[in-house]
Every structure is written in C-alpha cells, then in structure tokens.
XYZ file of C-alpha atoms in Angstrom:
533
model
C 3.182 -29.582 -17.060
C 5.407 -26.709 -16.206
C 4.052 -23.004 -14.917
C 6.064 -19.830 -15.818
C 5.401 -16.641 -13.655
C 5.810 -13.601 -15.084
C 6.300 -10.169 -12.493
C 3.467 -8.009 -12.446
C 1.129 -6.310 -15.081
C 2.577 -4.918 -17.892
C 1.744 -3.627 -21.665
C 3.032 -5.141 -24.722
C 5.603 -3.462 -26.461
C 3.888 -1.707 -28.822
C 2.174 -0.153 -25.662
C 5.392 0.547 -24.218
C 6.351 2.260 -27.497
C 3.567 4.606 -27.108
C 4.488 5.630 -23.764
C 8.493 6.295 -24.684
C 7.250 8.384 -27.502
C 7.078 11.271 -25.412
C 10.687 11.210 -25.448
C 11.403 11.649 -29.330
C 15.466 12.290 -30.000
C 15.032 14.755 -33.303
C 17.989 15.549 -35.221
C 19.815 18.958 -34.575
C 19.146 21.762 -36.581
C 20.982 24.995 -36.974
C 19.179 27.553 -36.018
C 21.058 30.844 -36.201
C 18.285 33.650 -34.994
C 18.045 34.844 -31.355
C 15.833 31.821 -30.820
C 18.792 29.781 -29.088
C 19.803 32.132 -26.299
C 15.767 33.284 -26.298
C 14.777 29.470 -25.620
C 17.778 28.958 -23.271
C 16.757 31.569 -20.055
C 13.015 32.738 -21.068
C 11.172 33.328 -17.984
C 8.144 32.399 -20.511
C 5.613 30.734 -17.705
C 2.860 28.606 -18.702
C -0.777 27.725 -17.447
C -3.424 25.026 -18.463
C -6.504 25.363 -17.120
C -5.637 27.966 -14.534
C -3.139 25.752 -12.991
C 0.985 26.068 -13.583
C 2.222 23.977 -16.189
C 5.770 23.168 -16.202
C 7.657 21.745 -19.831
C 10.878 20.226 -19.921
C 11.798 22.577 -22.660
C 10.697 26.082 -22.167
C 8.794 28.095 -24.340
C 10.628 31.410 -26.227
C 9.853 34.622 -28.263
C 11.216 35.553 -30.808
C 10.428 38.538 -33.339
C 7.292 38.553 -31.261
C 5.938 35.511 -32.075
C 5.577 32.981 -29.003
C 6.970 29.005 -29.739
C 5.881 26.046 -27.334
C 7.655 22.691 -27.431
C 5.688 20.503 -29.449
C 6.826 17.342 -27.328
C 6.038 18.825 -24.434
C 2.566 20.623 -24.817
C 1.730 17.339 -26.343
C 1.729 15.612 -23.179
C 0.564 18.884 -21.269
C -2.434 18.263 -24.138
C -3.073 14.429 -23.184
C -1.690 13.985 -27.141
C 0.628 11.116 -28.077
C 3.452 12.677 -30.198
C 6.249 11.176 -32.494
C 8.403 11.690 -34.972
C 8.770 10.126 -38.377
C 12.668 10.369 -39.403
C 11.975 9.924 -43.165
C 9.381 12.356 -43.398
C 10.667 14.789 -40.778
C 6.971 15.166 -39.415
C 5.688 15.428 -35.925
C 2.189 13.889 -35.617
C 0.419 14.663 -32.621
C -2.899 11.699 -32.073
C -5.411 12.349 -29.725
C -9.152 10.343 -29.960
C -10.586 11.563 -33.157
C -7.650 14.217 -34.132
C -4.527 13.461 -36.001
C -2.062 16.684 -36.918
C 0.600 16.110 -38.633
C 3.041 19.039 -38.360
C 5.826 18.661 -41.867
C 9.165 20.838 -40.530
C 9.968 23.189 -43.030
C 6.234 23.820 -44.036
C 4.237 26.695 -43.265
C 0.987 24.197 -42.892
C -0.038 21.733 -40.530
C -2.682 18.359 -41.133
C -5.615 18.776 -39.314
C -7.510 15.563 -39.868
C -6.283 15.518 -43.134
C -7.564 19.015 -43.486
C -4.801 21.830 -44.254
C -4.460 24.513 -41.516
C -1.781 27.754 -41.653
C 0.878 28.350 -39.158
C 1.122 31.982 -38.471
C 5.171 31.130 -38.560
C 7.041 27.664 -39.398
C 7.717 25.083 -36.978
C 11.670 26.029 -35.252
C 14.267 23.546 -34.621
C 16.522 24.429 -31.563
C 19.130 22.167 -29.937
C 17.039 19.250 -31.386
C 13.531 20.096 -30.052
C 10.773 21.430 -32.426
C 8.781 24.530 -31.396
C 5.602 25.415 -33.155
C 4.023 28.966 -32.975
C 1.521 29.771 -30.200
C -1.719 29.986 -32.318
C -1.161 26.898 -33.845
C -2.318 25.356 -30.540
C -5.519 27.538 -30.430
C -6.167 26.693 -34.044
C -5.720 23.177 -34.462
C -5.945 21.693 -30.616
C -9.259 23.167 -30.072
C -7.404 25.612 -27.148
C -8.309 28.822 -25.665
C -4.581 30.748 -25.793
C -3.794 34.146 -24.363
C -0.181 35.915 -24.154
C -0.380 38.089 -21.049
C 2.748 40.627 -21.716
C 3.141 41.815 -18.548
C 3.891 38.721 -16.856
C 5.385 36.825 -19.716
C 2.633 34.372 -19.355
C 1.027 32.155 -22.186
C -2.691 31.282 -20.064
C -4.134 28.036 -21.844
C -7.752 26.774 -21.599
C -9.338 23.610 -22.765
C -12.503 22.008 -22.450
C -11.422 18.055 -22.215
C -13.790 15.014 -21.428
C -10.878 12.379 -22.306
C -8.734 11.536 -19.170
C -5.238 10.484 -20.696
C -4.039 7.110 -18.700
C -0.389 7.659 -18.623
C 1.943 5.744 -19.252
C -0.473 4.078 -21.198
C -1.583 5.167 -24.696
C -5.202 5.065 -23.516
C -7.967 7.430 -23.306
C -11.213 7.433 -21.646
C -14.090 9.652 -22.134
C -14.975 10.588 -18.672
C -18.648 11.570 -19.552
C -19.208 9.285 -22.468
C -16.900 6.676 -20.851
C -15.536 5.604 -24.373
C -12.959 4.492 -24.489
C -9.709 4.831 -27.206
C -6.008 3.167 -27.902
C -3.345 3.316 -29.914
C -1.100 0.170 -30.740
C 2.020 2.459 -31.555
C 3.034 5.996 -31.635
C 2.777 5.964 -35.764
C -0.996 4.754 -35.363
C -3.922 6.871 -35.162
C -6.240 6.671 -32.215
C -9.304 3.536 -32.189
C -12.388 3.452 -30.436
C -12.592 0.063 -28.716
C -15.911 0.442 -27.110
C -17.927 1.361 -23.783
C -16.312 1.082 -20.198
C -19.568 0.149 -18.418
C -18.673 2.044 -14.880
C -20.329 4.543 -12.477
C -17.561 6.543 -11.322
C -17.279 7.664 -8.212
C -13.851 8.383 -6.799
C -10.335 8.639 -8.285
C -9.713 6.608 -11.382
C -6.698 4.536 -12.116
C -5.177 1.783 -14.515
C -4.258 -1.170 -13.178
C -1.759 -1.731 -15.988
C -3.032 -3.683 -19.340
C -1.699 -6.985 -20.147
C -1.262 -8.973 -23.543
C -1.307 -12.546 -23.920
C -1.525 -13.339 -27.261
C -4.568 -12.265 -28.726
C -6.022 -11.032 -25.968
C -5.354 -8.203 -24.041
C -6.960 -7.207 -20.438
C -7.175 -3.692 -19.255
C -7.736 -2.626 -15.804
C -9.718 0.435 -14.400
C -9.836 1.342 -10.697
C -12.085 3.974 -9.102
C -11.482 4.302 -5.449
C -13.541 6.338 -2.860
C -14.624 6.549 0.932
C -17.443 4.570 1.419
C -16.691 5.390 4.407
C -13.631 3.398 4.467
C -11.683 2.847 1.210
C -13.592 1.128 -1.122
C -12.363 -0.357 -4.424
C -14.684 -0.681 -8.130
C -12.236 -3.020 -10.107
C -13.448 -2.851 -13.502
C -11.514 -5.217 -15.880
C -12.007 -5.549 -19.595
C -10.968 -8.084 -22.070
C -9.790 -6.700 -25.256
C -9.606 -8.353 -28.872
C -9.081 -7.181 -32.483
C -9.351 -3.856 -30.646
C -12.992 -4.178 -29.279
C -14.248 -4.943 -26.001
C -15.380 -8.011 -25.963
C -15.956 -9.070 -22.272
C -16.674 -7.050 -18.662
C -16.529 -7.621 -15.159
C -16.982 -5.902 -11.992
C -15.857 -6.397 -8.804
C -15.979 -4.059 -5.375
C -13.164 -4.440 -2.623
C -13.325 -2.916 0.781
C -10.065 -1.650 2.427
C -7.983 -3.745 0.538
C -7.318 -4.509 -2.659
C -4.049 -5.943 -4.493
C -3.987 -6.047 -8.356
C -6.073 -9.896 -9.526
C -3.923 -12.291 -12.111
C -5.151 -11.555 -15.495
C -2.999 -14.606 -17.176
C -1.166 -18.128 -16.477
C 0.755 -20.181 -19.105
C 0.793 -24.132 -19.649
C 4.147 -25.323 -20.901
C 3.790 -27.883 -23.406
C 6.003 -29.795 -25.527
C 4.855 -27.990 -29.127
C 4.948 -24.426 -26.933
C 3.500 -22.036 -24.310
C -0.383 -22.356 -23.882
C -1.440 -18.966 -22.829
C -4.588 -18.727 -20.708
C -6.525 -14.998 -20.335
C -8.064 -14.511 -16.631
C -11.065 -12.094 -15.047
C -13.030 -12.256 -12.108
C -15.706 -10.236 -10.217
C -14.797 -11.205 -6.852
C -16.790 -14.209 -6.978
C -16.321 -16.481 -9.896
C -13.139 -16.229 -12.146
C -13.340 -17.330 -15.828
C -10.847 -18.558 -17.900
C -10.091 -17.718 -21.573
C -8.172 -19.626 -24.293
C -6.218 -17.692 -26.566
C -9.219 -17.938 -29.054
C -11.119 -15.644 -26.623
C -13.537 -19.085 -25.332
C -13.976 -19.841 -21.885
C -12.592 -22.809 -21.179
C -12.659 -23.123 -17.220
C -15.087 -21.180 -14.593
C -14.510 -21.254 -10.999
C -16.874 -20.332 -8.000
C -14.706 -19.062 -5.412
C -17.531 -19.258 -3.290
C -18.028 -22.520 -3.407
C -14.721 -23.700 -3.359
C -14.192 -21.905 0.203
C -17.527 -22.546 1.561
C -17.087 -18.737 2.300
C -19.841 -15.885 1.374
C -16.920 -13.300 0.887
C -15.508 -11.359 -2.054
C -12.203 -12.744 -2.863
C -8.841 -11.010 -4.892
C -7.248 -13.254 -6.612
C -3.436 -14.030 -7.098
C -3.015 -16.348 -8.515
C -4.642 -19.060 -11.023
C -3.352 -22.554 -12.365
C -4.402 -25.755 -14.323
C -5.092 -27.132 -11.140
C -5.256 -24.491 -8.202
C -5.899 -20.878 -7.417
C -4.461 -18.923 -4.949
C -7.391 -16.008 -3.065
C -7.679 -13.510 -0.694
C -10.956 -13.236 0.629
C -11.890 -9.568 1.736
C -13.035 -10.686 5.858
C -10.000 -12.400 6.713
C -7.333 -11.513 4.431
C -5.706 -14.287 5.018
C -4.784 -15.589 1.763
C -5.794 -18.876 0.875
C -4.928 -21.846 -1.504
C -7.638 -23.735 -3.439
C -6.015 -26.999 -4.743
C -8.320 -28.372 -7.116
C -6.995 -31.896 -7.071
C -8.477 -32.481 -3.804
C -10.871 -29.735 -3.661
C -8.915 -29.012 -0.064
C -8.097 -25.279 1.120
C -5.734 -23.858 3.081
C -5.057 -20.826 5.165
C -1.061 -20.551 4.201
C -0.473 -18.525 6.904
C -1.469 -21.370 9.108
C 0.973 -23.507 7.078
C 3.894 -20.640 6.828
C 3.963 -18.301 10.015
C 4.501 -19.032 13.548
C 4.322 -17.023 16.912
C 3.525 -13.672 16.809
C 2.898 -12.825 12.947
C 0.823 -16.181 12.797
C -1.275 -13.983 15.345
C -1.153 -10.866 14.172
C -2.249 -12.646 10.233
C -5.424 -13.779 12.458
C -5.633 -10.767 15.249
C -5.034 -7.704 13.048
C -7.597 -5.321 11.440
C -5.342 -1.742 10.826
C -5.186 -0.682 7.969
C -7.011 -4.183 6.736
C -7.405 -7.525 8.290
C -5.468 -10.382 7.477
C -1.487 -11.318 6.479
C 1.088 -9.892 4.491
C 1.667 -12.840 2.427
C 1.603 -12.986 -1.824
C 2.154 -15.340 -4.411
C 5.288 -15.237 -6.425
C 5.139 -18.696 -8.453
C 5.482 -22.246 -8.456
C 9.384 -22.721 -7.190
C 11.978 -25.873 -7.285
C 10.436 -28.025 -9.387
C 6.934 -26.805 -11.532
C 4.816 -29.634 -11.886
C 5.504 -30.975 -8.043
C 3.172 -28.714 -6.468
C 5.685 -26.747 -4.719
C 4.779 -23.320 -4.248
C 6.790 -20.068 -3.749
C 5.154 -16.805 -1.739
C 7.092 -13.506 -0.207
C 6.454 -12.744 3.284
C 7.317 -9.222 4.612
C 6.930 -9.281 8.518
C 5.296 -6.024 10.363
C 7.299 -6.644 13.153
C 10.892 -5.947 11.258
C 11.492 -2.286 9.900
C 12.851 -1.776 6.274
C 12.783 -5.959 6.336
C 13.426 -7.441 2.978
C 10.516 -10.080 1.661
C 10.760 -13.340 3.306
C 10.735 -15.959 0.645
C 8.437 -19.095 1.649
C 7.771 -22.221 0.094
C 4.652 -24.544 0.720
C 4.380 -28.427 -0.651
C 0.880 -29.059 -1.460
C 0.010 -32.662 -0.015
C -1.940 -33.621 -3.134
C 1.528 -33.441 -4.680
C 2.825 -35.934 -2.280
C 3.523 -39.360 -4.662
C 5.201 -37.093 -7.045
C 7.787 -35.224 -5.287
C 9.199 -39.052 -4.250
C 10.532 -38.832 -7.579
C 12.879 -35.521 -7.119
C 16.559 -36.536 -6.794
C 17.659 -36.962 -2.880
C 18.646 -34.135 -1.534
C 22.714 -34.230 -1.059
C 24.341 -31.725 1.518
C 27.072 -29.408 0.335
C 29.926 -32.323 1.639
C 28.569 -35.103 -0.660
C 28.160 -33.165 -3.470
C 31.677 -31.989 -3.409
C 32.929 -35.293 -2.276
C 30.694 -36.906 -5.304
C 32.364 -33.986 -7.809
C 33.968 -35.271 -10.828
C 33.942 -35.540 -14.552
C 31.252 -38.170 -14.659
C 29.254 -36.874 -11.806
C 28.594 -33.325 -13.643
C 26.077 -32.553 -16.137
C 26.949 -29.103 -16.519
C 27.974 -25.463 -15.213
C 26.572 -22.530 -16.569
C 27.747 -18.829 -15.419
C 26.204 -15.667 -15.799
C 26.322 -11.866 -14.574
C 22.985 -10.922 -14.543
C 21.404 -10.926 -18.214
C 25.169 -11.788 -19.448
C 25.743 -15.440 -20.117
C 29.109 -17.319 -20.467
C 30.260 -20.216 -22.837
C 28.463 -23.211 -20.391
C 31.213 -26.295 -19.520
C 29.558 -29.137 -20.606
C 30.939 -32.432 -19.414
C 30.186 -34.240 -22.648
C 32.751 -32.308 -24.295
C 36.532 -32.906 -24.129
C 37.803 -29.715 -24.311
C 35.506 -28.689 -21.114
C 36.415 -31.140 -18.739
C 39.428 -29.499 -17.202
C 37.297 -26.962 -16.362
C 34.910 -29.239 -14.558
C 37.683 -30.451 -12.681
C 38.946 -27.105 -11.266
C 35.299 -26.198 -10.449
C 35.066 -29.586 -8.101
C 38.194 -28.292 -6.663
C 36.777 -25.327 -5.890
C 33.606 -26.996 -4.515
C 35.543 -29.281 -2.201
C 37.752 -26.322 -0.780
C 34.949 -23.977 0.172
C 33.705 -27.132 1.857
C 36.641 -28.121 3.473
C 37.742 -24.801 4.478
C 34.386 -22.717 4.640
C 32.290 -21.472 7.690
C 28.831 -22.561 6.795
C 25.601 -20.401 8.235
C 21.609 -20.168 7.031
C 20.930 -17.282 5.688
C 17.095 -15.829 5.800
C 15.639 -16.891 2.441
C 14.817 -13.825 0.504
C 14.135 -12.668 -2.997
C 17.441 -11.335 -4.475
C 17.360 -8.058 -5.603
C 19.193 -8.962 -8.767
C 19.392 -11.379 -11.246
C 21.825 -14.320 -10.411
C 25.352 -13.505 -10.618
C 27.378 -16.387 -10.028
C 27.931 -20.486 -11.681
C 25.564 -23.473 -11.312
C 26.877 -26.627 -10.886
C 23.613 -29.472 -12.492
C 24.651 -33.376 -11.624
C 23.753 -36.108 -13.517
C 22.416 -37.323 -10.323
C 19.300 -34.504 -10.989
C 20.544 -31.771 -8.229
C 22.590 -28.491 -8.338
C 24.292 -26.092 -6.477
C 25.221 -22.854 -7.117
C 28.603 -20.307 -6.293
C 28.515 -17.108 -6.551
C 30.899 -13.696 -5.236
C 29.662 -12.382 -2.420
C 31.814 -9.261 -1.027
C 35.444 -8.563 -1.344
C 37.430 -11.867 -2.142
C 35.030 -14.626 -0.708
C 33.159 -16.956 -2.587
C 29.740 -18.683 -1.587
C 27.954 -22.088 -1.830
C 24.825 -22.211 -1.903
C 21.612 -19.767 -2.906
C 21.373 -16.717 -3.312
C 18.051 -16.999 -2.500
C 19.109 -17.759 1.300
C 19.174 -21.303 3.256
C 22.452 -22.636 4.082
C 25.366 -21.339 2.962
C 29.471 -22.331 3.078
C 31.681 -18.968 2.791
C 35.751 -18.645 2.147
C 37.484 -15.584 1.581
C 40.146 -16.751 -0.970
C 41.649 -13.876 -3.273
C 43.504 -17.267 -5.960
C 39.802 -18.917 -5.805
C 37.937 -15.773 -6.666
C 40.416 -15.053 -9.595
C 40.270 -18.563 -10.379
C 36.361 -18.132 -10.560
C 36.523 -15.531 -12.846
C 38.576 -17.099 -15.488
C 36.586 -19.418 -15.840
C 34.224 -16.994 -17.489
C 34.406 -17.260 -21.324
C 31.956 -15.218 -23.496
C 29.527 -17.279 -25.803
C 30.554 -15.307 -28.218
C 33.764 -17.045 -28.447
C-alpha cells in the first residue's frame, strides 16, 4: 500500500469560500452625489466596544446621514457577508440572524422579517454603504454619532467569538457552537463544545476527509508554565458526533487528524483523534476501525502528541522527553529517532535540553522514496545554526528490511549516463512548478530524439561537471527542472540552478554534478513543449 501526506491542517473549500467572502468584488456603480469625494478623505473614525476600529473602506456623510461599509462592519460585526450577482443582494449571516440587504430597496430582511432603512444602501467605487441606523436596527447595536469628533461609537453585547478565517462561531458562555458550509448558506448549530475555558482560545484549523470533518479548539493558559486543553471534535452531517480531550504542558504541536490508504479502486481515507493517551481511528463511515494505547505501546506513563498515524505505525511525542518517537506496529519495536538521526552535539542537546521544552526539534513530513518500504521522511532544524533551513532526514525502519531488497540498485550519476539510451529510458517528464510539459516517452517514435539529446546532456554534465553533496533540505518550491525514470526502476533528475549551469541530481540535496553551459541550458529549455500541444 502507498501513503500520501498532505501539508498541514486545512478547511475544505467550501470553508475556504467562507473565509474569501470577506473580500466580495461588487460591480461599479455611478454614483454622482458628494458621496465619492465624501467617502474618499472622511476623517469619519470608528469605535466598537470602546476600542478603535479600523475598515478598509471608510465610512462618509452625506446630506447628514452617516454610511458604513457593509463588507467591512461585517467582519468588524463577526458576520459572514456576500454578494449574490443575480440578485444584487448583500446577505450578512451570523448564528441565528440572516439580513439580506436588496440594493436599490429602501428595506432590508431581517430573518425574513422586513425592516426600513432610514436611506438606501449607496454604491461607491464598487463598495456598498448602508446607513448608520441600519446597524442599530437590525444588528442588535448600540450606535452613537458624536459630531464633534466625527466619531460613530458602536456597542454590542456578543457571546459568539468569530474563529477567523474560519466560518465558525462559538458561544463563549453557552459554548455552542455554529458553521456555515458557504458564504450563500445560513448559519447551523452543530452542537455543544464540552470545554472549561480557561485561557486564550484558538482553532487549530478544521480538516475534511470525506465525510468527516475534525475541528480543533485550543485554550492555552499559565498553569504556571504554558499549559495546553486540546479539544478536538469530529464533525458529520453537521453534528458533533465524537469528543476528546487532551492537556499538554509546555509544548504542544498540532496532532494528525487524517492518513490515506492508496488502493487500487481509490484513496481510503481514515479520520484520526486522540486524548493524549489512546488515538482512535475512523473509517469514512464515521466507525472506529483501529484504537491504539500509546501507553502501552511505549511502556511510558506520559501524555503523548501525535504526528503522525499509519496502517502500520505511528509516529509520538511524549510530553517528558520530547523526543519524538516511532511506534512500528509490525514489530511492536520503538524508537527514539533522534537516537537513529542526530549525532554530537544536537543528539545531546535532543536528550540534555529543557528551555523552552525538553526534547528535539525533529517532525514528521511523510513516508519518502518509495511508500510501502518503510522509509520514512522527517525535517530537522538544528538550534545550533541561525536562520538554518530544515534538515531533511530519512530513517529505514528494520521491519521493512526483506522488502527494500527489492528496490532497483542504486546506480551513481556515471552509470546512469553511461547506461543512457533509447532502450534504457522509460521516460522524462519536465515541469516549472505546477506547469507541466508534453512528457518524452521512449515508446513513441517521434520522442526518441529527444531522449537521445537528454543522455547527451546527462553524460556531459558528468563528464565535465564538478560534483559536491549538498545538505538535504526541503525545497522551498515545487520542482522546477526534468526527471529522467529508467526501465531499470531508478531516476535522476536536472534542473537550472543559477545563471547558465545546469544540475544533476536533487533538489532535495545529496550529491550533486554542476556545469555552467549557456548551449546546454538553451538546449534544456527547448526541450520544453506545452501539453497543450
């Protein structure tokens, strides 16, 4: 089976839709009064809740009658706001209040419920502006114009903390808690976060794999050093259906919430939580399919953050150490990786150090090479270089040991290029980042002179190239460059590096051949042809 690794936590789309909403692009409007030059340089200044509040667009008066953005004192408001092209309404959704604000009318939707604007809504340079009692009347807010200073003083009793970017609220007394799927759907209760607050409250980003959905809360707080209450939810048919709880002390580092399974009919997506303790797996039906007791896996009465979960290992931090440790459940064996992937002096400090936390600086970032061979990739940033760029690792579990005998030998850079030839290549596939080129593929005719000038290539850089080894790091974009697949099973890529040399190797790091050839380079590039063609 093969494992894909996704980067980090993030919402679904229709999530991410709700948070870009804030940004609506609203057709431009003539609007021939004052009003344009008012909104341009207003010295209009705005407060919520006694404190400044700043909007992208300012407010303006005109005929003295006040207009606020209605994007922007949406999101001073904790509202999520759109706009609906066809029917030229703004709707502003908020947990259990909907307005709907029709341009051109002299009404607003309150609930469904009809409420009068004191003015219509105004359309300048492509922003709508609705009058400032609307606010008072249908937001439930406290608004008072104070002449003298040009000031528009706004007060509002809220329980619901707004989790931006997110389009999620909680009721911070109540602790309900409400979403939205998109911008054009009205707010749904979900259920009860079961938490005692006690500190500053954060999301810890909300993830979707296919029907299910986890959502994160953190509330961290002295205790008297930093503590951590993880509280992690998993979501379906928008309800809460599961909770857990888990505390961290001094550290803590965002736990997996997902894996996949590749399998031939498709991706088998697999939901994770944890308290610290035990993790529990979830099918995509919302069943548990696989528990794990961390504790008894390490032997170790400790809390543990987890990084990491396969089919057949997991990959833990547990909170005394913090030296993060694989569990590989073929042979029920762990390891300390930093005892397996650090020498000298930051193998000691991993053991020795306790500021700001105890343990290494290691993480997980995904099975590398070859998934299914038990090869496993992790970043390493050492405290001993400044502005150092993460270290990337790799760690062969032993259980793996009779399989990886059947990876391909690996050929140096000279007997690949000395093996390079029509029959010898597979393929080479180019691409600049998310742009992809036409692939040469040897089985067809009309591609084969272009296999043969990049084995000429291959064996110049070779024959004329300095070679070095290069520390193996995590590029900081995608791959930019051609790889070269054998029929023999191995590969090697080429790819610019600055000015007019070429490279042979990875950009990941490891050993590398350089030339500076200004022909080659060009040559290189021609040999780009868009898919398209």
């Amino acid at each position: 089976m093969r494992f894909k690794r996704r980067w980090n936590s993030f919402l679904p789309a229709a999530f991410l839709a709700a948070a870009a909403a804030f940004a609506i692009a609203l057709p431009v409007s003539a609007d021939n009064s004052a009003a344009t030059k008012a909104a341009a340089n207003t010295g209009i200044n705005l407060t919520m809740n006694g404190k400044a509040a700043n909007p992208k667009t300012p407010p303006f008066l005109d005929k003295g009658t006040v207009y606020l953005p209605v994007r922007d004192m949406g999101e001073v408001l904790g509202t999520l706001v759109s706009w609906n092209v066809q029917a030229k309404t703004v709707t502003m959704r908020y947990p259990k209040l909907t307005v709907k604000l029709p341009f051109g009318s002299k009404s607003a939707s309150v609930n469904g419920q009809p409420v009068a604007l004191s003015s219509p809504l105004r359309m300048v340079d492509g922003r709508v502006y609705a009058p400032l009692r609307f606010f008072s009347e249908a937001m439930g807010t406290e608004v008072k114009w104070e002449k003298a200073t040009q000031t528009v003083h706004m007060t509002r009793s809220d329980d619901y903390l707004r989790l931006t970017p997110y389009a999620i609220w909680l009721n911070q007394v109540t602790h309900d808690l409400y979403l939205t799927k998109d911008e054009q759907t009205d707010v749904t209760s979900i259920g009860k976060l079961d938490a005692k607050f006690k500190g500053s409250v954060t999301t810890d980003g909300a993830v979707r794999n296919g029907k299910n959905t986890v959502l994160t809360f953190v509330d961290k707080y002295a205790n008297p050093q930093p503590h951590y209450d993880v509280y992690a939810l998993l979501i379906r048919n928008n309800r809460i259906v599961e909770q857990k709880h888990a505390a961290y002390d001094r550290r803590y580092e965002p736990n997996t919430s997902y894996y996949q399974v590749y399998d031939p009919k498709g991706w088998i997506e697999y939901t994770v939580l944890t308290d610290g303790k035990i993790v529990w797996v979830y099918s995509d039906e919302g069943k548990i399919v696989a528990t794990h007791d961390l504790q008894e896996l390490t032997k170790q009465d400790d809390v543990f953050g987890v990084q990491a979960v396969g089919t057949d290992y997991l990959v833990v931090r547990p909170g005394r150490t913090g030296l993060l440790t694989l569990i590989d459940l073929r042979d029920n064996t762990t390891t300390v990786l930093a005892d397996k992937l650090l020498t000298g002096k930051d193998l000691a400090y991993a053991h020795q150090n306790q500021t700001p936390y105890p343990g290494d600086t290691l993480s997980f970032t995904g099975d590398a090479g070859y998934p299914g061979y038990g090869i496993l990739d992790f970043a390493y940033v050492s405290p001993f270089q400044k502005n150092a760029n993460s270290e990337r690792l790799t760690y062969k579990r032993p259980s793996y040991a009779e399989e990886r005998k059947a990876l391909p030998k690996e050929r140096s850079f000279q007997e690949m290029a000395a093996s390079c030839a029509v029959d010898t290549v597979k393929s080479v596939h180019m691409q600049d980042g998310d742009i992809t080129y036409k692939p040469l593929i040897a089985a067809n005719k009309q591609d084969q002179e272009g296999i043969r000038t990049v084995c000429r290539m291959l064996k110049k850089i070779t024959a004329e190239g300095s070679e070095v080894t290069l520390p193996r790091i995590f590029p900081e974009t995608f791959f930019h460059g051609m790889s070269v697949e054998f029929t023999a099973g191995d590969s090697v890529s080429i790819y610019r590096a600055e000015g007019t040399k070429l490279a042979m190797g990875s950009e990941l790091g490891g050993k590398t051949i350089f030339l500076e050839d200004a022909e080659m380079v060009k040559t290189f590039e021609r040999l780009k042809v868009s898919s398209n063609n």
